[in-house]
Amino acid sequence: MTTSSASRRAFLQRAAAFAALGGGGPLALNLAALSSASAQSASGYRALVCIFLNGGNDAFNMVLPTDSASWAAYTATRNQAPSSIALLRDVAPNSSAAASSVERLGGVLPISPARAQAVQGRSFALHPALAGVKALFDARRLAVVANVGPLIAPTTKAEYGQASHAKPAKLFSHNDQSSTWQAFRPEGASQGWGGLMGDVLASGNGSGATFTAVSASGNAVWLTGRSTLAYQVSTTGPIAVGWVDAATGVRSLHGSTAGYQALRRIMTAAPSGGAAARPLHADVATLYGRSLDAEGRLSSVMPSAAAAPYGTPPSGGAAYDQNKDPLLQFVHPGTGQATASSLARQLQAIARLMVAGQALGVRRQVFYASLGGFDTHDNQVAQQAMLMAQLNHALVYFDSVLGQLGLRDSVVTFTGSEFGRTFTSNGDGTDHGWGAHHLVMGGGSLQGGDIYGRFPTYGSVGDAGGAFASSPDQLGNGVLLPSVSVDQYAATLGRWMGVSDSNALAILPNLSRFNAGERNLGFLA
């Protein structure tokens, strides 16, 4: 068979697979064709890591404009009774202050964007708990993307008030906006843009295609494509069926290897009468078989969590405990105590999976991790400080591990969240918003040390003419109207992964409504 015949047969097989998974039509054929093209052009190893901040991160207190006009609007709005949620400037941390106070945190941390002209003379800072993030920003390994959110099309404040102008459905709802951010549809969506990019890129992964999309944080629609299925792992690694002896690698069920083998036969047996007669049975058998095979393959090549640089090897023959590993602990700003980090544990697993994936021939991967607790309707100062400290530690840890593995230039890590929060306070917290600022971390290709997108103008609740009348970017309660769409954010990340412009238009449903020159935000070379 000639090479062209083989390629044509592979294309038709992929097209049939896409169609069989539902939808079919031009998109299925498009992605099958684009997958074939990407497989031929992809080289080296690259990975995207999404860190989703569940609950809606208050970006107003994560990245702050500190020029006189912005700071005046910020303090006038956020310094409200009974409990101010406004951070401070130019003060040292006070460890004797109350654990929930801004005085304990100290002042915000100034940053200097590389393109001073792009921020129109404004000055900026980060949350006091983000000292490591500031160091990464200063080292040009981290960038800020301002005011990102789901949009159907570019939207002005005037257009937002028009019933005829298209807007995302079910704004301000946690479940619906998490789904919209990850999959461009409210709750119930079945395909996310990370998984659809996986569809395009997976054919370049050969026999390791199972590990194209991996979650270290449970189920996530972001990772599911038409043919790409998310492979889920725990923070300790592949999820085993039965019990695995750490010393010998032998699998058993309640101590019986024969019992394990019997269970495996039952779980993976083809249904009587064929798959058409019992489709659920067939699907379950396929999924269990995939899981068992993947766990076995990964376990043989995945490095130990206790080995450097992932963890701290235990001494004296003690068993390794992730929760007690100092590399995976952050300093809680309220207590000053070392505290186990769920996010660092997820990123430890992801780093190990990257090494294992490459051993299995994988060249493109998308990963999902998450950190919860951002729905800060009350006690925001203390709660967000704890979360920012954990995010800060996890990013610094991950950057260090990737550097030691020689993967810093091959991995881009970025944050997402269903929405930002209100500029106004509800007493000692905030309510659901829309647009939010995000962080992107990476090596060589990242144009770090800068702010991308248009940073919003802040108004005040006391503006003449109505609340936030002086800001073109703020709606009721100071909610940010996004100026950068998730589609643009995703297109920029996807382009670096090898997703072409035509691929992106097929995957991202609203991208075509944005000018071609604005689809690439420029933070990745």
Coordinates of C-alpha atoms in Angstrom, one line a residue:
M1 CA 0.0 0.0 0.0
T2 CA 1.4 3.5 -0.9
T3 CA 1.9 6.2 1.8
S4 CA -0.9 8.3 0.2
S5 CA -3.3 5.3 0.3
A6 CA -2.5 4.6 3.9
S7 CA -3.0 8.3 4.8
R8 CA -6.3 8.4 3.0
R9 CA -7.5 5.2 4.8
A10 CA -6.5 6.7 8.1
F11 CA -8.4 9.9 7.4
L12 CA -11.5 8.0 6.5
Q13 CA -11.2 5.9 9.6
R14 CA -11.0 9.0 11.7
A15 CA -13.9 10.6 10.0
A16 CA -16.0 7.6 10.6
A17 CA -15.0 7.5 14.2
F18 CA -16.0 11.2 14.7
A19 CA -19.3 10.6 13.0
A20 CA -20.1 7.6 15.1
L21 CA -19.5 9.6 18.2
G22 CA -22.3 11.9 17.3
G23 CA -22.7 15.1 15.4
G24 CA -20.9 14.0 12.3
G25 CA -21.2 16.5 9.4
P26 CA -18.7 19.1 8.4
L27 CA -17.2 19.6 11.9
A28 CA -16.4 15.9 12.2
L29 CA -14.8 15.8 8.8
N30 CA -13.0 19.1 9.4
L31 CA -11.5 17.8 12.7
A32 CA -10.6 14.5 11.2
A33 CA -8.7 16.2 8.3
L34 CA -7.1 18.7 10.6
S35 CA -6.0 15.9 13.0
S36 CA -4.2 14.3 10.1
A37 CA -2.5 17.5 9.1
S38 CA -1.5 18.3 12.7
A39 CA 0.0 14.8 13.2
Q40 CA 2.3 15.4 10.3
S41 CA 3.5 18.9 11.5
A42 CA 3.7 18.4 15.3
S43 CA 7.2 18.0 16.6
G44 CA 8.8 17.9 20.1
Y45 CA 6.7 17.8 23.2
R46 CA 4.2 20.4 24.3
A47 CA 1.5 20.5 27.0
L48 CA -1.2 22.8 28.3
V49 CA -2.1 22.7 32.0
C50 CA -5.4 24.3 33.0
I51 CA -5.8 25.3 36.7
F52 CA -9.4 26.0 37.2
L53 CA -10.3 28.2 40.2
N54 CA -13.6 26.8 41.2
G55 CA -16.1 29.2 42.8
G56 CA -15.2 32.4 40.9
N57 CA -11.9 34.1 41.8
D58 CA -12.0 37.7 42.9
A59 CA -9.6 39.1 40.3
F60 CA -10.0 42.6 41.6
N61 CA -7.8 41.6 44.5
M62 CA -5.5 39.4 42.6
V63 CA -4.2 41.9 40.0
L64 CA -4.7 45.5 41.0
P65 CA -4.2 48.9 39.2
T66 CA -2.5 51.2 41.7
D67 CA -2.3 54.5 39.9
S68 CA -4.0 57.4 41.7
A69 CA -7.3 57.3 39.8
S70 CA -7.7 53.5 39.9
W71 CA -6.7 53.2 43.6
A72 CA -9.1 56.0 44.6
A73 CA -12.0 54.2 42.9
Y74 CA -10.9 50.8 44.4
T75 CA -10.7 52.1 48.0
A76 CA -13.8 54.1 47.7
T77 CA -15.8 51.1 46.6
R78 CA -14.1 48.2 48.6
N79 CA -13.5 50.0 51.9
Q80 CA -17.0 49.7 53.1
A81 CA -18.6 48.8 56.5
P82 CA -18.7 46.5 58.3
S83 CA -15.6 44.9 57.0
S84 CA -13.3 46.4 54.4
I85 CA -12.2 44.0 51.6
A86 CA -9.7 46.6 50.2
L87 CA -6.1 45.6 50.3
L88 CA -3.4 48.0 51.4
R89 CA -0.5 49.8 49.8
D90 CA 3.0 50.5 51.1
V91 CA 2.8 48.7 54.4
A92 CA 4.8 45.8 55.8
P93 CA 3.0 42.6 56.9
N94 CA 2.0 42.6 60.6
S95 CA 2.1 39.1 62.0
S96 CA 0.5 40.4 65.2
A97 CA -2.6 41.6 63.4
A98 CA -5.8 39.5 63.3
A99 CA -5.6 36.4 61.1
S100 CA -8.5 37.7 58.9
S101 CA -7.1 41.2 58.5
V102 CA -5.5 43.0 55.5
E103 CA -2.9 44.4 58.0
R104 CA -1.6 40.9 58.6
L105 CA -1.0 40.5 54.8
G106 CA 0.8 43.7 54.3
G107 CA 0.7 45.8 51.1
V108 CA 0.2 44.7 47.5
L109 CA 3.3 43.7 45.5
P110 CA 4.2 46.2 42.7
I111 CA 4.9 44.8 39.2
S112 CA 6.3 46.5 36.2
P113 CA 4.8 45.4 32.8
A114 CA 7.4 45.2 30.0
R115 CA 5.4 47.4 27.7
A116 CA 4.9 50.6 29.7
Q117 CA 3.2 52.3 26.8
A118 CA 0.6 49.6 26.6
V119 CA -0.8 50.4 30.1
Q120 CA -1.1 54.1 29.5
G121 CA 0.9 55.3 32.5
R122 CA -0.9 53.1 35.0
S123 CA 0.8 51.1 37.7
F124 CA 0.0 47.6 38.9
A125 CA 0.5 45.2 41.7
L126 CA -0.4 41.7 42.8
H127 CA -2.1 40.3 45.9
P128 CA 0.3 40.2 48.9
A129 CA 0.3 36.4 49.0
L130 CA 1.6 36.2 45.5
A131 CA 5.3 36.9 46.1
G132 CA 6.4 33.8 44.1
V133 CA 4.1 34.8 41.2
K134 CA 5.7 38.3 41.3
A135 CA 9.1 36.7 41.0
L136 CA 8.0 34.7 38.0
F137 CA 6.5 37.8 36.5
D138 CA 9.7 39.7 37.0
A139 CA 11.7 36.8 35.5
R140 CA 9.4 37.0 32.4
R141 CA 8.0 33.5 33.0
L142 CA 4.5 34.6 33.9
A143 CA 2.1 37.0 32.2
V144 CA -1.3 38.5 33.1
V145 CA -4.2 38.4 30.7
A146 CA -6.7 41.0 31.7
N147 CA -10.5 40.9 31.9
V148 CA -11.3 37.5 30.2
G149 CA -14.8 36.0 30.1
P150 CA -17.2 34.1 27.9
L151 CA -18.6 36.3 25.1
I152 CA -20.7 35.5 22.0
A153 CA -19.3 38.6 20.2
P154 CA -17.5 41.8 21.1
T155 CA -19.8 43.6 23.5
T156 CA -19.8 47.2 24.7
K157 CA -21.6 48.5 27.8
A158 CA -24.3 50.0 25.6
E159 CA -24.7 46.7 23.7
Y160 CA -25.0 44.8 26.9
G161 CA -28.1 46.7 27.7
Q162 CA -29.8 45.8 24.4
A163 CA -32.0 42.7 24.5
S164 CA -31.2 42.1 20.8
H165 CA -27.4 41.8 21.5
A166 CA -26.2 38.2 22.0
K167 CA -24.9 37.3 25.4
P168 CA -23.9 34.1 27.1
A169 CA -26.8 32.2 28.6
K170 CA -27.3 32.0 32.4
L171 CA -24.7 34.5 33.4
F172 CA -23.7 34.5 37.1
S173 CA -24.6 30.8 37.6
H174 CA -21.7 28.6 38.9
N175 CA -22.5 25.4 37.1
D176 CA -23.6 27.1 33.9
Q177 CA -20.7 29.5 33.7
S178 CA -18.1 26.8 34.5
S179 CA -19.5 24.8 31.6
T180 CA -19.7 27.9 29.4
W181 CA -16.0 28.7 30.2
Q182 CA -14.9 25.2 29.4
A183 CA -17.3 24.2 26.6
F184 CA -19.1 27.4 25.5
R185 CA -22.5 26.1 26.6
P186 CA -24.4 26.0 29.9
E187 CA -24.5 22.9 32.1
G188 CA -25.1 19.8 30.1
A189 CA -22.4 20.5 27.5
S190 CA -20.5 17.3 26.5
Q191 CA -17.5 18.6 24.6
G192 CA -14.9 21.1 25.8
W193 CA -12.3 23.1 23.9
G194 CA -9.4 21.2 25.6
G195 CA -10.8 17.9 24.4
L196 CA -11.5 19.2 20.9
M197 CA -7.9 20.4 20.6
G198 CA -7.0 16.9 21.8
D199 CA -9.0 15.5 18.8
V200 CA -6.9 17.5 16.5
L201 CA -3.6 16.6 18.1
A202 CA -4.1 13.0 19.3
S203 CA -3.1 11.2 16.2
G204 CA 0.4 12.5 16.7
N205 CA 0.5 10.6 20.0
G206 CA 0.5 7.2 18.4
S207 CA -0.2 4.4 20.8
G208 CA -0.2 6.9 23.7
A209 CA -3.3 8.6 22.4
T210 CA -5.2 7.5 25.5
F211 CA -3.1 9.9 27.5
T212 CA -3.8 13.0 25.3
A213 CA -6.2 14.5 27.9
V214 CA -5.6 13.9 31.6
S215 CA -7.3 15.1 34.7
A216 CA -5.8 15.1 38.1
S217 CA -9.0 16.6 39.5
G218 CA -11.9 14.4 38.6
N219 CA -14.3 14.9 35.7
A220 CA -14.0 18.0 33.6
V221 CA -16.0 18.8 30.5
W222 CA -13.0 20.9 29.3
L223 CA -11.1 17.6 28.5
T224 CA -13.8 15.8 26.5
G225 CA -13.7 16.0 22.7
R226 CA -15.5 14.0 20.1
S227 CA -13.1 11.1 20.2
T228 CA -10.9 12.3 23.0
L229 CA -11.9 10.9 26.5
A230 CA -10.3 12.3 29.6
Y231 CA -8.1 9.9 31.5
Q232 CA -8.5 10.5 35.2
V233 CA -5.8 9.9 37.7
S234 CA -5.5 10.5 41.5
T235 CA -2.8 12.7 43.0
T236 CA -0.8 9.5 43.7
G237 CA -1.0 8.3 40.0
P238 CA -3.0 5.9 37.9
I239 CA -6.2 4.6 39.6
A240 CA -5.9 0.9 40.1
V241 CA -8.7 -1.6 40.1
G242 CA -8.1 -4.0 43.1
W243 CA -5.0 -3.7 45.2
V244 CA -1.4 -3.3 44.0
D245 CA 1.5 -4.5 46.1
A246 CA 3.9 -1.6 46.2
A247 CA 6.9 -3.9 46.4
T248 CA 6.0 -6.5 43.8
G249 CA 3.5 -4.8 41.6
V250 CA 1.2 -7.8 41.9
R251 CA -2.5 -7.0 41.7
S252 CA -5.1 -8.8 43.8
L253 CA -8.7 -8.6 45.0
H254 CA -9.0 -9.1 48.8
G255 CA -5.6 -10.8 48.7
S256 CA -6.4 -13.1 45.8
T257 CA -4.7 -12.7 42.4
A258 CA -7.2 -15.2 40.9
G259 CA -10.0 -13.0 42.2
Y260 CA -8.5 -10.0 40.5
Q261 CA -8.2 -11.9 37.2
A262 CA -11.8 -13.0 37.4
L263 CA -13.0 -9.5 38.1
R264 CA -11.0 -8.3 35.1
R265 CA -12.6 -10.9 32.8
I266 CA -16.1 -10.0 34.0
M267 CA -15.5 -6.2 33.6
T268 CA -14.0 -6.4 30.1
A269 CA -16.1 -9.3 28.6
A270 CA -17.9 -8.6 25.4
P271 CA -21.7 -8.7 25.8
S272 CA -23.6 -11.7 24.6
G273 CA -25.4 -10.9 21.4
G274 CA -22.8 -8.3 20.4
A275 CA -22.3 -4.6 21.2
A276 CA -25.4 -3.7 19.2
A277 CA -27.6 -5.8 21.4
R278 CA -26.2 -4.5 24.7
P279 CA -24.6 -1.1 24.0
L280 CA -24.3 -0.1 27.7
H281 CA -22.6 -3.4 28.5
A282 CA -20.2 -2.9 25.6
D283 CA -19.4 0.7 26.6
V284 CA -18.7 -0.3 30.2
A285 CA -16.5 -3.2 29.1
T286 CA -14.6 -0.8 26.7
L287 CA -14.1 1.8 29.4
Y288 CA -12.9 -0.7 32.0
G289 CA -10.6 -2.4 29.5
R290 CA -9.2 1.0 28.6
S291 CA -8.7 1.9 32.3
L292 CA -7.0 -1.4 33.2
D293 CA -4.7 -1.3 30.2
A294 CA -3.8 2.4 30.7
E295 CA -3.1 1.9 34.4
G296 CA -0.8 -1.0 33.6
R297 CA 1.1 0.9 30.9
L298 CA 1.5 4.1 33.0
S299 CA 2.6 2.2 36.1
S300 CA 5.5 0.7 34.3
V301 CA 7.0 4.1 33.3
M302 CA 5.7 6.7 35.8
P303 CA 8.4 7.9 38.1
S304 CA 7.9 7.7 41.9
A305 CA 6.3 10.7 43.7
A306 CA 8.9 10.3 46.4
A307 CA 11.8 10.8 43.9
A308 CA 13.4 14.2 43.3
P309 CA 12.5 16.6 41.8
Y310 CA 8.8 15.7 42.4
G311 CA 9.0 15.0 46.1
T312 CA 11.2 14.6 49.1
P313 CA 12.5 11.0 49.6
P314 CA 11.5 9.7 53.0
S315 CA 14.3 8.7 55.4
G316 CA 14.8 5.7 57.6
G317 CA 12.6 3.4 55.4
A318 CA 9.4 5.4 56.2
A319 CA 6.6 5.3 53.7
Y320 CA 6.2 8.4 51.5
D321 CA 3.3 10.7 52.5
Q322 CA 2.3 13.5 50.1
N323 CA 0.6 15.4 52.9
K324 CA 3.8 15.6 54.9
D325 CA 6.2 16.3 52.0
P326 CA 7.5 19.9 52.7
L327 CA 7.8 20.5 48.9
L328 CA 4.0 20.1 48.7
Q329 CA 3.2 22.4 51.7
F330 CA 2.4 26.1 51.6
V331 CA 2.6 28.6 54.5
H332 CA -1.0 29.5 55.5
P333 CA -1.1 33.3 55.8
G334 CA -3.6 33.2 58.6
T335 CA -1.7 30.8 60.9
G336 CA 1.8 30.9 59.6
Q337 CA 1.8 27.1 59.6
A338 CA 2.9 24.7 56.8
T339 CA -0.2 23.3 55.3
A340 CA -0.7 20.5 52.8
S341 CA -1.6 21.7 49.3
S342 CA -4.1 19.8 47.2
L343 CA -3.1 21.8 44.1
A344 CA 0.6 21.1 44.5
R345 CA -0.3 17.4 44.8
Q346 CA -2.2 17.5 41.6
L347 CA 0.7 19.3 39.8
Q348 CA 3.1 16.7 41.2
A349 CA 1.0 14.0 39.5
I350 CA 0.9 16.0 36.3
A351 CA 4.6 16.4 36.1
R352 CA 5.1 12.7 36.6
L353 CA 2.5 12.0 33.9
M354 CA 4.4 14.2 31.5
V355 CA 7.5 12.2 31.9
A356 CA 5.5 8.9 31.6
G357 CA 3.7 10.2 28.5
Q358 CA 6.9 11.0 26.7
A359 CA 8.2 7.5 27.5
L360 CA 5.0 6.2 25.8
G361 CA 5.6 8.4 22.7
V362 CA 3.1 11.2 23.5
R363 CA 3.9 14.5 22.0
R364 CA 0.8 16.7 22.8
Q365 CA -1.1 16.7 26.1
V366 CA -3.7 18.8 27.9
F367 CA -4.1 18.5 31.6
Y368 CA -6.7 19.7 34.1
A369 CA -6.2 20.6 37.8
S370 CA -8.4 22.7 40.1
L371 CA -8.5 24.6 43.3
G372 CA -11.8 25.1 45.1
G373 CA -13.1 27.6 47.6
F374 CA -13.3 30.8 45.6
D375 CA -17.0 31.5 46.2
T376 CA -16.2 34.1 48.8
H377 CA -19.5 35.6 49.7
D378 CA -18.1 36.2 53.2
N379 CA -14.8 36.2 55.1
Q380 CA -13.1 37.0 51.7
V381 CA -9.9 38.6 53.0
A382 CA -8.8 35.6 54.9
Q383 CA -10.2 33.0 52.5
Q384 CA -8.8 34.4 49.4
A385 CA -5.4 35.0 51.0
M386 CA -5.2 31.3 51.9
L387 CA -6.2 30.4 48.3
M388 CA -3.7 32.9 46.7
A389 CA -1.0 31.5 49.0
Q390 CA -1.8 28.0 47.8
L391 CA -1.9 29.0 44.1
N392 CA 1.4 30.9 44.6
H393 CA 3.2 28.0 46.1
A394 CA 1.8 25.5 43.6
L395 CA 3.0 27.6 40.6
V396 CA 6.4 28.1 42.0
Y397 CA 6.7 24.4 42.8
F398 CA 5.6 23.4 39.4
D399 CA 7.9 25.9 37.7
S400 CA 10.8 24.5 39.7
V401 CA 10.0 20.8 38.9
L402 CA 9.6 21.6 35.2
G403 CA 12.9 23.5 35.2
Q404 CA 14.7 20.5 36.7
L405 CA 13.1 18.2 34.2
G406 CA 14.1 20.4 31.2
L407 CA 10.4 20.9 30.4
R408 CA 9.9 24.6 31.3
D409 CA 9.8 25.6 27.6
S410 CA 7.5 22.8 26.7
V411 CA 4.6 23.5 29.1
V412 CA 2.2 26.4 29.4
T413 CA 0.1 26.6 32.6
F414 CA -2.9 28.9 32.7
T415 CA -5.7 29.7 35.1
G416 CA -9.5 29.7 34.4
S417 CA -12.5 30.4 36.6
E418 CA -16.2 30.4 35.9
F419 CA -16.4 34.2 36.5
G420 CA -14.8 37.0 38.5
R421 CA -16.7 38.8 41.3
T422 CA -18.4 42.1 42.1
F423 CA -16.4 45.2 42.7
T424 CA -18.8 46.1 45.5
S425 CA -18.8 44.3 48.9
N426 CA -21.8 42.5 50.4
G427 CA -20.4 43.1 53.9
D428 CA -17.3 41.1 54.1
G429 CA -17.3 39.3 50.8
T430 CA -18.4 39.6 47.1
D431 CA -21.0 38.2 44.8
H432 CA -20.9 36.6 41.4
G433 CA -19.4 38.6 38.5
W434 CA -18.3 38.0 34.9
G435 CA -14.9 39.1 33.6
A436 CA -11.7 38.2 35.5
H437 CA -7.9 38.5 35.1
H438 CA -5.9 35.3 34.6
L439 CA -2.3 34.1 34.9
V440 CA -0.3 32.3 32.3
M441 CA 3.1 30.6 33.1
G442 CA 5.7 29.1 30.8
G443 CA 9.2 29.2 29.5
G444 CA 10.8 30.1 26.2
S445 CA 7.7 30.9 24.1
L446 CA 5.9 32.9 26.7
Q447 CA 6.2 36.6 26.4
G448 CA 6.1 37.1 30.2
G449 CA 6.5 40.0 32.5
D450 CA 3.6 41.8 30.8
I451 CA -0.2 42.4 30.9
Y452 CA -2.2 41.4 27.8
G453 CA -5.6 42.5 26.7
R454 CA -7.0 45.9 27.7
F455 CA -6.9 46.5 31.4
P456 CA -10.3 47.9 32.5
T457 CA -11.0 51.3 33.8
Y458 CA -12.4 51.3 37.3
G459 CA -15.2 53.5 38.3
S460 CA -16.8 54.0 41.8
V461 CA -20.1 53.1 43.3
G462 CA -20.4 56.9 44.1
D463 CA -19.9 58.1 40.5
A464 CA -22.0 61.1 39.5
G465 CA -24.8 59.9 37.2
G466 CA -25.1 56.4 38.7
A467 CA -23.0 53.5 40.0
F468 CA -19.9 53.0 37.8
A469 CA -21.1 55.5 35.2
S470 CA -17.5 56.7 34.6
S471 CA -16.3 53.2 33.6
P472 CA -17.0 51.7 30.2
D473 CA -16.0 48.3 31.6
Q474 CA -18.2 47.9 34.7
L475 CA -21.8 46.9 35.0
G476 CA -24.1 46.8 38.0
N477 CA -22.2 46.2 41.3
G478 CA -19.0 46.9 39.4
V479 CA -19.1 43.5 37.5
L480 CA -16.5 43.5 34.7
L481 CA -17.8 43.3 31.2
P482 CA -15.1 41.1 29.5
S483 CA -12.9 42.7 26.9
V484 CA -11.2 39.4 26.0
S485 CA -13.3 36.4 25.1
V486 CA -12.5 32.8 26.3
D487 CA -12.3 32.0 22.6
Q488 CA -9.4 34.4 22.1
Y489 CA -7.7 33.1 25.2
A490 CA -8.1 29.5 23.9
A491 CA -7.1 30.4 20.4
T492 CA -3.8 31.8 21.6
L493 CA -3.0 28.8 23.7
G494 CA -4.1 26.4 21.0
R495 CA -1.9 28.1 18.3
W496 CA 1.1 27.4 20.5
M497 CA 0.1 23.8 20.7
G498 CA 0.0 23.5 16.9
V499 CA -3.7 24.1 16.4
S500 CA -3.9 26.1 13.1
D501 CA -6.2 29.1 12.6
S502 CA -8.6 26.9 10.6
N503 CA -8.6 24.3 13.4
A504 CA -9.4 27.1 16.0
L505 CA -12.3 28.3 13.9
A506 CA -13.8 24.8 13.9
I507 CA -13.3 24.3 17.6
L508 CA -14.1 27.7 19.1
P509 CA -17.7 28.7 18.1
N510 CA -17.4 32.5 18.7
L511 CA -14.0 33.1 17.4
S512 CA -15.1 34.1 13.9
R513 CA -17.0 37.1 15.4
F514 CA -13.7 38.7 16.5
N515 CA -11.4 40.5 14.1
A516 CA -8.7 38.2 12.7
G517 CA -6.0 40.5 14.1
E518 CA -7.4 40.2 17.6
R519 CA -7.7 36.4 17.8
N520 CA -4.1 35.9 18.9
L521 CA -3.5 37.9 22.1
G522 CA 0.3 37.7 21.7
F523 CA 1.4 36.3 25.0
L524 CA 2.9 33.2 23.2
A525 CA 5.4 33.5 20.4

